[in-house]
XYZ file of C-alpha atoms in Angstrom:
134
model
C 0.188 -5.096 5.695
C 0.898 -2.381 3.303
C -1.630 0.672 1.853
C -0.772 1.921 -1.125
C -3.678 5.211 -0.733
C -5.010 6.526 -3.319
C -7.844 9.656 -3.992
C -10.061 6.633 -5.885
C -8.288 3.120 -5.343
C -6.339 1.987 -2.233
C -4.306 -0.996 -2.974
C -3.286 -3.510 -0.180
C -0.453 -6.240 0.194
C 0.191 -8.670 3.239
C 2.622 -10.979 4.377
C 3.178 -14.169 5.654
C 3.705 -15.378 9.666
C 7.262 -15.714 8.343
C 7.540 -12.103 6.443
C 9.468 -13.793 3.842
C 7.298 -12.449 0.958
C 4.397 -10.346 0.353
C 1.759 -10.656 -1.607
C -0.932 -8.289 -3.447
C -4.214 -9.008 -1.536
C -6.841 -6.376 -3.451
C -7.869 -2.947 -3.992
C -10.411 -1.113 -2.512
C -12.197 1.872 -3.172
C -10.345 4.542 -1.192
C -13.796 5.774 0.569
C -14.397 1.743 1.549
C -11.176 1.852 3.150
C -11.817 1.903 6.401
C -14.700 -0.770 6.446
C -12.732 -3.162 4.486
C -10.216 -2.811 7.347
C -12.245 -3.185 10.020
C -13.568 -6.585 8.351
C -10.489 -7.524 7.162
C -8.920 -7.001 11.032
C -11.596 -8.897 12.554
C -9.996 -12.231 11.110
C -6.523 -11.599 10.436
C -3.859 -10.478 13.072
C -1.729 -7.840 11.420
C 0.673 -6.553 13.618
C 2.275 -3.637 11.850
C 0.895 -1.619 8.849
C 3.150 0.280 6.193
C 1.344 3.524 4.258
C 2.844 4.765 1.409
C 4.433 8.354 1.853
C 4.712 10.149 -1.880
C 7.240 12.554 -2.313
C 8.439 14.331 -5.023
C 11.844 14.226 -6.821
C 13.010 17.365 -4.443
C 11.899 15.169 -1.113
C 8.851 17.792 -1.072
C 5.230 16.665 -0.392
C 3.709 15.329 -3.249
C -0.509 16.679 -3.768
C -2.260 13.835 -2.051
C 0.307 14.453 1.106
C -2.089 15.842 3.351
C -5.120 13.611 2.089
C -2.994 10.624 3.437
C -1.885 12.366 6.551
C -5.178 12.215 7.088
C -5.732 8.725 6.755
C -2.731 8.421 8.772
C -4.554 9.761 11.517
C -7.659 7.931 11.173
C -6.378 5.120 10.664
C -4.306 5.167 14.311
C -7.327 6.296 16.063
C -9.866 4.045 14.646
C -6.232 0.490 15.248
C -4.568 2.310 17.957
C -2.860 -1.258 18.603
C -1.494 -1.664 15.573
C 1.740 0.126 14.482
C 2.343 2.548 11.490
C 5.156 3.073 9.582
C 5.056 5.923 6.965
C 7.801 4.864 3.765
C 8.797 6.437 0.923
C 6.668 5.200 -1.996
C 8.740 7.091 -4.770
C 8.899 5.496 -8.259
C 5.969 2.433 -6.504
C 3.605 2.697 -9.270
C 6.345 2.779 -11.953
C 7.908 -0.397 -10.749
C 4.671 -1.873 -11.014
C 3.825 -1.155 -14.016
C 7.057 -2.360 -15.421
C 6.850 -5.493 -13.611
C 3.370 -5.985 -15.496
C 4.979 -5.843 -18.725
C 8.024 -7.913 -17.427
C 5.209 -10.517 -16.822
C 3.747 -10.248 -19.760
C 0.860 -8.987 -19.539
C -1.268 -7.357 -22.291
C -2.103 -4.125 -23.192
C -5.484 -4.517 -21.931
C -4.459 -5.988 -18.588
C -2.237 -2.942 -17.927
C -4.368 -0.904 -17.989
C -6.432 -1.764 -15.264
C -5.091 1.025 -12.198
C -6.547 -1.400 -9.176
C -3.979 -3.945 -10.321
C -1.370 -1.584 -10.319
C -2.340 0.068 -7.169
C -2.507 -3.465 -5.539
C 1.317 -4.502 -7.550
C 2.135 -1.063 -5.998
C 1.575 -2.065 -2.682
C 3.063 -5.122 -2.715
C 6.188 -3.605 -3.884
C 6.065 -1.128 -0.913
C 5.995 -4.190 1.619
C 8.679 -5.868 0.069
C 10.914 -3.108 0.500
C 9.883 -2.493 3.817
C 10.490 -6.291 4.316
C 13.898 -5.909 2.576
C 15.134 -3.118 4.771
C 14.650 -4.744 7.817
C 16.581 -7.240 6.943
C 20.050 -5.757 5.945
């Protein structure tokens, strides 16, 4: 599973048994977070769990940095079984938003921020996916 956190909208990709691809699953609202997880993790085994970790251009922390630290924390506490991996997210949301227009969507359909948060995500697992495997 991946977390793309966000101050409003978290968005959230999984995987298959396989981890040959992953897919966009939804977005939340980031202050529902935790009790769509808990829901969510009540069904489905999820073994490992990537967070995005924004930097800037210079490697420094980007502004929400400490916000998802948080989270970070939380988050272990509250699925102490389940592992976390922190990756850089840089350039996530751009990606995503290209590959909306490379798909064609419309104006109007870009502009909807939970389906780039949840594209977002998606990308992040796939590139977590990717790196493990070369």
């Amino acid at each position: 599973m991946a977390i793309d956190y966000g101050g409003k909208r978290t968005g959230i990709a999984v995987t298959d048994e396989m981890q040959i691809i992953a897919s966009g699953l939804t977005t939340v609202a980031t202050k529902e977070i935790f009790l769509f997880l808990e829901e969510y993790l009540k069904t489905e085994k999820v073994s490992k769990i990537i967070v995005g970790d924004p930097k800037r251009m210079n490697n420094e922390a980007s502004a929400i940095a400490d916000e998802i630290n948080k989270f970070v924390e939380k988050l272990a506490q509250i699925f102490p079984q389940i592992e976390i991996v922190r990756m850089d997210e840089r350039f996530t949301s751009k990606i995503a938003f290209q590959t909306m227009i490379d798909s064609g969507l419309k104006k109007k359909q870009r502009q909807n921020k939970a389906l780039v948060d949840e594209i977002a995500a998606t990308i992040l697992l796939q590139d977590y996916m990717n790196s493990r495997r070369f």
